[in-house]
Amino acid sequence: MLKGIGSSEGYGIGRVLLVKEQSLEFTPKTDCNPGTELERYRKAVDEFCIKTENMAERMKATVGEKEAEIIAGHILMIKDPYMNGEIEKFIEGGQCAESALTAICDMFAMVFSSADDELTKQRATDVNDIKNTVLAILLGAEETDISAAPANTVLVAKDLTPSMTACINKENIAGIITETGGRTSHSAILARAMEIPAVQSVPNATEILSDGDMVIADGSEGIIIPEPTQSQIDEYTEKRVKFIEERKALSAFIGKDTITADGIKVELVGNIGKPDDANKVVECDGEGIGLFRTEFLFMDRSSRPNEEEQFEAYKKAALIMKNKPVIIRTLDVGGDKDIPYLEMKKEENPFLGFRAIRYCLKNKDLYMTQLRALVRASAFGDIRIMVPLVTCVDEIRAVKDMVKAIMDEYSASGIAYNKDLKIGVMIETSASCLIADLLAKEADFFSIGTNDLTQYTMCVDRGNADAAYLYSTYNPAVIRAIKHIIECGKKQGIPVGMCGEAAADKLMIPLLISFGLDEFSVSATSVLSTRKTISDWTKEQADALAEKVLSAVTEHEVVEILKAE
Ligand code: PEP
Ligand code: MG
C-alpha cells in the first residue's frame, strides 16, 4: 500500500497508463540569428495559443466554465508583456528560442513557488506547463495521447498539468495518481470538477507502477493499492458503488434552499481558517461563513500580522462570499492553541486560564489592531464580529466599547465601514450558557461552540484519553445546555447558530431542528450532507424525537434513542 494525499474523493479501480515525460532536451545555443529565432518563437506561441484556446473550448463542455478559464489563463500568461518581453530580449541577445523560454519561465516559476500563499505557488505549475507545451512545439516532441485511453484507466504521472487534464475523457479515466500536488493544485481542482478520484504526492509512483498494472486509487483516504487481490477489488468495487450512489443523492442538493421536510428554512454556512478556504465553501454551496478562525492568520509565522495584512485577509473572505454573511471570530489563543511569539506564560490550567477574549482584553494593542482591520473590512461585505470564550457581560460590553471607539474615529476621518456591523457572542462555556438571557440583550447573535461547550459543561479536557468517555455532546447536560441557549436567544429575538462539530452530526441535527437553531456552520465538505439530513426531518418528527431524548437519563440512553431513528 502507498500513501499520498487524497485530493479528489472516490475509488478508482483499473489498469495503469503511465503518462511519460516527453523528451524536451535541447542543446542551448547563444550565437543564433535573432530574426530567425524570434520568428520560430512567435510562431510557436501562436500555435500554443490556438491549441490552448481549442482545449479551453473543449473543457468548457466537458469539465466546466471555471476550469476552462484556468487553461485560457495560460494564453494571458504567455502574452504577458513583461514575461514575453523578457523572453524576446534574451532571443535578441543571441539565445535560441528554447533557451530564452526556459530561462525566463524557470525564473518566474521560482519566484511563484517561493510565495507564501498556496494559490500563488500554484502559478509555478502553470508557468512550467506553458514552458513545456511551447518547448514541445518548438522541438516537435510527441505527447502521450491521454484522450485515447481505454475504459478503466488509472493515469499515473509525475505531475498532471492542466493541459494534460484537458485531454481526459472522464468516461474512461477511473483514477489519477501523481507524484506531486495536493488538494489545492490545479490538477486536483480539475479532478474534483470531473469527479475522478485522485491521489497526489505519492512518492515514486511512476517508478513503482508500470503500464498495464492493476491498481486501486482511494481518493477518500489518500491510499494506493498496487496489484490488489480479488477480495480487495470486490471490497473497493462495493465502496465505489455506494460512494457514487451517495454522491448522486447529495449533488441533488446543490443550489437548493436548506429546508426541513415541512419547509422550515435555516441557514447553512461554512467554517474556515484562511480566507482562501472560502472558495471551498462556495464550491460546496455554503450560504456564507459561520466561523472564520482567525488564529490561523497568526500561526506559522514569527510575528503577528499587522492591521493591513489582517484587513486584506478579512476583505478577501468578504469579497469571495459576495455579500453573504461572514462571521469572523476574534483571536482565540491559549488552551490548546499556542502561538509561540505571543510568549504566553505556562499555566497550571491553560483551558481555565488566560485565553481567548481574556488575553485579548489585556493585550489591547493587539486586539485593537484586529478590531480596526475588521471594522475597515466591513465596508466590503456582510462581515460580523464574533467574540470567543465569553463568560460574563463585561467582556462583550468591553468589545462593543472598543468597536464603537474605532467607528467614531473612522467616521471623523472619513474611513468607510458598515455602520450596522453586528457583534455576536460565542456560547461555549457553562457561565455564558447560564447567563445566556443576559448576554442575549447585549449580543446581535449567538453561535454555540459545542466543542468547548462539551468540555466546559462536562469538566473534561478535550484531549484527555482517560476522561474521553465523558467528552460527548450526547450527555443530557450538554443537550439541556444547547436547548437553553437557543431558547434564550429566541426569547430575545436574536439568531442562534452553531459552529461546533455537532452542527454537522447526523444524530444531533433533528434535536437542533426541534430546538429551533437558525444557522448550522459546518466544514465545507459537510455542507451538502448536512443539507440532506435537515431535509429528512419535519419539525413534528424532530419534536417527537427531542421529547424522548429529553426524558433520557444517561448519555448511553440518548445515543440509543438517536440511533434508533
Ligand atoms: C467550539 O468550541 O465549538 C469551536 C467551534 O471553537 P474551536 O473548536 O475553534 O475551539
Ligand atoms: Mg471553542
mmCIF file with all atom_site columns, N, CA, C and O in Angstrom, residues 376-405:
data_model
loop_
_atom_site.group_PDB
_atom_site.id
_atom_site.type_symbol
_atom_site.label_atom_id
_atom_site.label_alt_id
_atom_site.label_comp_id
_atom_site.label_asym_id
_atom_site.label_entity_id
_atom_site.label_seq_id
_atom_site.pdbx_PDB_ins_code
_atom_site.Cartn_x
_atom_site.Cartn_y
_atom_site.Cartn_z
_atom_site.occupancy
_atom_site.B_iso_or_equiv
_atom_site.pdbx_formal_charge
_atom_site.auth_seq_id
_atom_site.auth_comp_id
_atom_site.auth_asym_id
_atom_site.auth_atom_id
_atom_site.pdbx_PDB_model_num
ATOM 1   N N  . ARG A 1 376 ? -12.774 48.046 9.302  1.00 0.00 ? 376 ARG A N  1
ATOM 2   C CA . ARG A 1 376 ? -12.460 48.592 7.972  1.00 0.00 ? 376 ARG A CA 1
ATOM 3   C C  . ARG A 1 376 ? -12.933 47.612 6.877  1.00 0.00 ? 376 ARG A C  1
ATOM 4   O O  . ARG A 1 376 ? -13.505 48.008 5.874  1.00 0.00 ? 376 ARG A O  1
ATOM 5   N N  . ALA A 1 377 ? -12.695 46.318 7.098  1.00 0.00 ? 377 ALA A N  1
ATOM 6   C CA . ALA A 1 377 ? -13.077 45.313 6.097  1.00 0.00 ? 377 ALA A CA 1
ATOM 7   C C  . ALA A 1 377 ? -14.597 45.195 5.976  1.00 0.00 ? 377 ALA A C  1
ATOM 8   O O  . ALA A 1 377 ? -15.103 44.713 4.949  1.00 0.00 ? 377 ALA A O  1
ATOM 9   N N  . SER A 1 378 ? -15.310 45.656 7.006  1.00 0.00 ? 378 SER A N  1
ATOM 10  C CA . SER A 1 378 ? -16.778 45.524 6.982  1.00 0.00 ? 378 SER A CA 1
ATOM 11  C C  . SER A 1 378 ? -17.413 46.329 5.846  1.00 0.00 ? 378 SER A C  1
ATOM 12  O O  . SER A 1 378 ? -18.569 46.112 5.500  1.00 0.00 ? 378 SER A O  1
ATOM 13  N N  . ALA A 1 379 ? -16.636 47.238 5.257  1.00 0.00 ? 379 ALA A N  1
ATOM 14  C CA . ALA A 1 379 ? -17.160 48.021 4.124  1.00 0.00 ? 379 ALA A CA 1
ATOM 15  C C  . ALA A 1 379 ? -17.256 47.156 2.862  1.00 0.00 ? 379 ALA A C  1
ATOM 16  O O  . ALA A 1 379 ? -17.844 47.568 1.861  1.00 0.00 ? 379 ALA A O  1
ATOM 17  N N  . PHE A 1 380 ? -16.676 45.952 2.889  1.00 0.00 ? 380 PHE A N  1
ATOM 18  C CA . PHE A 1 380 ? -16.582 45.144 1.660  1.00 0.00 ? 380 PHE A CA 1
ATOM 19  C C  . PHE A 1 380 ? -17.485 43.921 1.632  1.00 0.00 ? 380 PHE A C  1
ATOM 20  O O  . PHE A 1 380 ? -17.345 43.064 0.773  1.00 0.00 ? 380 PHE A O  1
ATOM 21  N N  . GLY A 1 381 ? -18.399 43.829 2.570  1.00 0.00 ? 381 GLY A N  1
ATOM 22  C CA . GLY A 1 381 ? -19.307 42.672 2.575  1.00 0.00 ? 381 GLY A CA 1
ATOM 23  C C  . GLY A 1 381 ? -20.079 42.627 3.876  1.00 0.00 ? 381 GLY A C  1
ATOM 24  O O  . GLY A 1 381 ? -20.087 43.598 4.631  1.00 0.00 ? 381 GLY A O  1
ATOM 25  N N  . ASP A 1 382 ? -20.698 41.486 4.122  1.00 0.00 ? 382 ASP A N  1
ATOM 26  C CA . ASP A 1 382 ? -21.513 41.355 5.335  1.00 0.00 ? 382 ASP A CA 1
ATOM 27  C C  . ASP A 1 382 ? -20.698 40.694 6.448  1.00 0.00 ? 382 ASP A C  1
ATOM 28  O O  . ASP A 1 382 ? -20.996 39.598 6.901  1.00 0.00 ? 382 ASP A O  1
ATOM 29  N N  . ILE A 1 383 ? -19.629 41.394 6.857  1.00 0.00 ? 383 ILE A N  1
ATOM 30  C CA . ILE A 1 383 ? -18.772 40.867 7.928  1.00 0.00 ? 383 ILE A CA 1
ATOM 31  C C  . ILE A 1 383 ? -19.466 41.054 9.278  1.00 0.00 ? 383 ILE A C  1
ATOM 32  O O  . ILE A 1 383 ? -20.104 42.079 9.526  1.00 0.00 ? 383 ILE A O  1
ATOM 33  N N  . ARG A 1 384 ? -19.363 40.046 10.137 1.00 0.00 ? 384 ARG A N  1
ATOM 34  C CA . ARG A 1 384 ? -19.871 40.152 11.506 1.00 0.00 ? 384 ARG A CA 1
ATOM 35  C C  . ARG A 1 384 ? -18.753 39.709 12.454 1.00 0.00 ? 384 ARG A C  1
ATOM 36  O O  . ARG A 1 384 ? -17.989 38.817 12.108 1.00 0.00 ? 384 ARG A O  1
ATOM 37  N N  . ILE A 1 385 ? -18.688 40.341 13.609 1.00 0.00 ? 385 ILE A N  1
ATOM 38  C CA . ILE A 1 385 ? -17.611 40.024 14.557 1.00 0.00 ? 385 ILE A CA 1
ATOM 39  C C  . ILE A 1 385 ? -18.142 39.066 15.625 1.00 0.00 ? 385 ILE A C  1
ATOM 40  O O  . ILE A 1 385 ? -19.246 39.260 16.129 1.00 0.00 ? 385 ILE A O  1
ATOM 41  N N  . MET A 1 386 ? -17.353 38.053 15.953 1.00 0.00 ? 386 MET A N  1
ATOM 42  C CA . MET A 1 386 ? -17.787 37.113 16.999 1.00 0.00 ? 386 MET A CA 1
ATOM 43  C C  . MET A 1 386 ? -16.708 36.993 18.077 1.00 0.00 ? 386 MET A C  1
ATOM 44  O O  . MET A 1 386 ? -15.527 36.862 17.769 1.00 0.00 ? 386 MET A O  1
ATOM 45  N N  . VAL A 1 387 ? -17.139 37.021 19.325 1.00 0.00 ? 387 VAL A N  1
ATOM 46  C CA . VAL A 1 387 ? -16.199 37.019 20.447 1.00 0.00 ? 387 VAL A CA 1
ATOM 47  C C  . VAL A 1 387 ? -16.197 35.634 21.120 1.00 0.00 ? 387 VAL A C  1
ATOM 48  O O  . VAL A 1 387 ? -17.245 35.145 21.536 1.00 0.00 ? 387 VAL A O  1
ATOM 49  N N  . PRO A 1 388 ? -14.997 35.007 21.199 1.00 0.00 ? 388 PRO A N  1
ATOM 50  C CA . PRO A 1 388 ? -14.937 33.646 21.766 1.00 0.00 ? 388 PRO A CA 1
ATOM 51  C C  . PRO A 1 388 ? -14.784 33.624 23.282 1.00 0.00 ? 388 PRO A C  1
ATOM 52  O O  . PRO A 1 388 ? -14.300 34.586 23.886 1.00 0.00 ? 388 PRO A O  1
ATOM 53  N N  . LEU A 1 389 ? -15.179 32.517 23.871 1.00 0.00 ? 389 LEU A N  1
ATOM 54  C CA . LEU A 1 389 ? -14.975 32.194 25.282 1.00 0.00 ? 389 LEU A CA 1
ATOM 55  C C  . LEU A 1 389 ? -15.499 33.249 26.265 1.00 0.00 ? 389 LEU A C  1
ATOM 56  O O  . LEU A 1 389 ? -14.914 33.474 27.326 1.00 0.00 ? 389 LEU A O  1
ATOM 57  N N  . VAL A 1 390 ? -16.601 33.872 25.921 1.00 0.00 ? 390 VAL A N  1
ATOM 58  C CA . VAL A 1 390 ? -17.188 34.875 26.823 1.00 0.00 ? 390 VAL A CA 1
ATOM 59  C C  . VAL A 1 390 ? -17.728 34.161 28.062 1.00 0.00 ? 390 VAL A C  1
ATOM 60  O O  . VAL A 1 390 ? -18.317 33.081 27.965 1.00 0.00 ? 390 VAL A O  1
ATOM 61  N N  . THR A 1 391 ? -17.490 34.762 29.227 1.00 0.00 ? 391 THR A N  1
ATOM 62  C CA . THR A 1 391 ? -18.057 34.181 30.457 1.00 0.00 ? 391 THR A CA 1
ATOM 63  C C  . THR A 1 391 ? -18.859 35.207 31.257 1.00 0.00 ? 391 THR A C  1
ATOM 64  O O  . THR A 1 391 ? -19.545 34.851 32.206 1.00 0.00 ? 391 THR A O  1
ATOM 65  N N  . CYS A 1 392 ? -18.744 36.502 30.896 1.00 0.00 ? 392 CYS A N  1
ATOM 66  C CA . CYS A 1 392 ? -19.536 37.491 31.627 1.00 0.00 ? 392 CYS A CA 1
ATOM 67  C C  . CYS A 1 392 ? -19.892 38.664 30.710 1.00 0.00 ? 392 CYS A C  1
ATOM 68  O O  . CYS A 1 392 ? -19.246 38.884 29.678 1.00 0.00 ? 392 CYS A O  1
ATOM 69  N N  . VAL A 1 393 ? -20.904 39.410 31.114 1.00 0.00 ? 393 VAL A N  1
ATOM 70  C CA . VAL A 1 393 ? -21.420 40.513 30.295 1.00 0.00 ? 393 VAL A CA 1
ATOM 71  C C  . VAL A 1 393 ? -20.346 41.588 30.060 1.00 0.00 ? 393 VAL A C  1
ATOM 72  O O  . VAL A 1 393 ? -20.268 42.181 28.981 1.00 0.00 ? 393 VAL A O  1
ATOM 73  N N  . ASP A 1 394 ? -19.503 41.797 31.081 1.00 0.00 ? 394 ASP A N  1
ATOM 74  C CA . ASP A 1 394 ? -18.484 42.858 30.957 1.00 0.00 ? 394 ASP A CA 1
ATOM 75  C C  . ASP A 1 394 ? -17.607 42.669 29.716 1.00 0.00 ? 394 ASP A C  1
ATOM 76  O O  . ASP A 1 394 ? -17.175 43.634 29.096 1.00 0.00 ? 394 ASP A O  1
ATOM 77  N N  . GLU A 1 395 ? -17.322 41.402 29.393 1.00 0.00 ? 395 GLU A N  1
ATOM 78  C CA . GLU A 1 395 ? -16.417 41.144 28.263 1.00 0.00 ? 395 GLU A CA 1
ATOM 79  C C  . GLU A 1 395 ? -17.019 41.622 26.949 1.00 0.00 ? 395 GLU A C  1
ATOM 80  O O  . GLU A 1 395 ? -16.352 42.310 26.168 1.00 0.00 ? 395 GLU A O  1
ATOM 81  N N  . ILE A 1 396 ? -18.277 41.286 26.723 1.00 0.00 ? 396 ILE A N  1
ATOM 82  C CA . ILE A 1 396 ? -18.885 41.702 25.449 1.00 0.00 ? 396 ILE A CA 1
ATOM 83  C C  . ILE A 1 396 ? -19.072 43.230 25.423 1.00 0.00 ? 396 ILE A C  1
ATOM 84  O O  . ILE A 1 396 ? -18.883 43.875 24.398 1.00 0.00 ? 396 ILE A O  1
ATOM 85  N N  . ARG A 1 397 ? -19.401 43.800 26.596 1.00 0.00 ? 397 ARG A N  1
ATOM 86  C CA . ARG A 1 397 ? -19.531 45.267 26.647 1.00 0.00 ? 397 ARG A CA 1
ATOM 87  C C  . ARG A 1 397 ? -18.201 45.940 26.316 1.00 0.00 ? 397 ARG A C  1
ATOM 88  O O  . ARG A 1 397 ? -18.159 46.939 25.607 1.00 0.00 ? 397 ARG A O  1
ATOM 89  N N  . ALA A 1 398 ? -17.113 45.375 26.841 1.00 0.00 ? 398 ALA A N  1
ATOM 90  C CA . ALA A 1 398 ? -15.794 45.967 26.582 1.00 0.00 ? 398 ALA A CA 1
ATOM 91  C C  . ALA A 1 398 ? -15.480 45.932 25.081 1.00 0.00 ? 398 ALA A C  1
ATOM 92  O O  . ALA A 1 398 ? -14.973 46.910 24.515 1.00 0.00 ? 398 ALA A O  1
ATOM 93  N N  . VAL A 1 399 ? -15.819 44.823 24.425 1.00 0.00 ? 399 VAL A N  1
ATOM 94  C CA . VAL A 1 399 ? -15.545 44.724 22.982 1.00 0.00 ? 399 VAL A CA 1
ATOM 95  C C  . VAL A 1 399 ? -16.400 45.752 22.228 1.00 0.00 ? 399 VAL A C  1
ATOM 96  O O  . VAL A 1 399 ? -15.917 46.446 21.322 1.00 0.00 ? 399 VAL A O  1
ATOM 97  N N  . LYS A 1 400 ? -17.660 45.853 22.632 1.00 0.00 ? 400 LYS A N  1
ATOM 98  C CA . LYS A 1 400 ? -18.548 46.806 21.940 1.00 0.00 ? 400 LYS A CA 1
ATOM 99  C C  . LYS A 1 400 ? -18.023 48.242 22.101 1.00 0.00 ? 400 LYS A C  1
ATOM 100 O O  . LYS A 1 400 ? -18.071 49.037 21.160 1.00 0.00 ? 400 LYS A O  1
ATOM 101 N N  . ASP A 1 401 ? -17.505 48.560 23.293 1.00 0.00 ? 401 ASP A N  1
ATOM 102 C CA . ASP A 1 401 ? -16.950 49.910 23.504 1.00 0.00 ? 401 ASP A CA 1
ATOM 103 C C  . ASP A 1 401 ? -15.749 50.154 22.591 1.00 0.00 ? 401 ASP A C  1
ATOM 104 O O  . ASP A 1 401 ? -15.597 51.238 22.016 1.00 0.00 ? 401 ASP A O  1
ATOM 105 N N  . MET A 1 402 ? -14.913 49.130 22.454 1.00 0.00 ? 402 MET A N  1
ATOM 106 C CA . MET A 1 402 ? -13.723 49.294 21.596 1.00 0.00 ? 402 MET A CA 1
ATOM 107 C C  . MET A 1 402 ? -14.148 49.491 20.140 1.00 0.00 ? 402 MET A C  1
ATOM 108 O O  . MET A 1 402 ? -13.611 50.351 19.430 1.00 0.00 ? 402 MET A O  1
ATOM 109 N N  . VAL A 1 403 ? -15.106 48.712 19.708 1.00 0.00 ? 403 VAL A N  1
ATOM 110 C CA . VAL A 1 403 ? -15.565 48.829 18.311 1.00 0.00 ? 403 VAL A CA 1
ATOM 111 C C  . VAL A 1 403 ? -16.197 50.211 18.088 1.00 0.00 ? 403 VAL A C  1
ATOM 112 O O  . VAL A 1 403 ? -15.963 50.870 17.070 1.00 0.00 ? 403 VAL A O  1
ATOM 113 N N  . LYS A 1 404 ? -16.950 50.670 19.085 1.00 0.00 ? 404 LYS A N  1
ATOM 114 C CA . LYS A 1 404 ? -17.614 51.985 18.969 1.00 0.00 ? 404 LYS A CA 1
ATOM 115 C C  . LYS A 1 404 ? -16.550 53.088 18.819 1.00 0.00 ? 404 LYS A C  1
ATOM 116 O O  . LYS A 1 404 ? -16.671 53.994 17.987 1.00 0.00 ? 404 LYS A O  1
ATOM 117 N N  . ALA A 1 405 ? -15.480 52.982 19.624 1.00 0.00 ? 405 ALA A N  1
ATOM 118 C CA . ALA A 1 405 ? -14.411 53.996 19.564 1.00 0.00 ? 405 ALA A CA 1
ATOM 119 C C  . ALA A 1 405 ? -13.770 54.001 18.176 1.00 0.00 ? 405 ALA A C  1
ATOM 120 O O  . ALA A 1 405 ? -13.479 55.073 17.614 1.00 0.00 ? 405 ALA A O  1
#
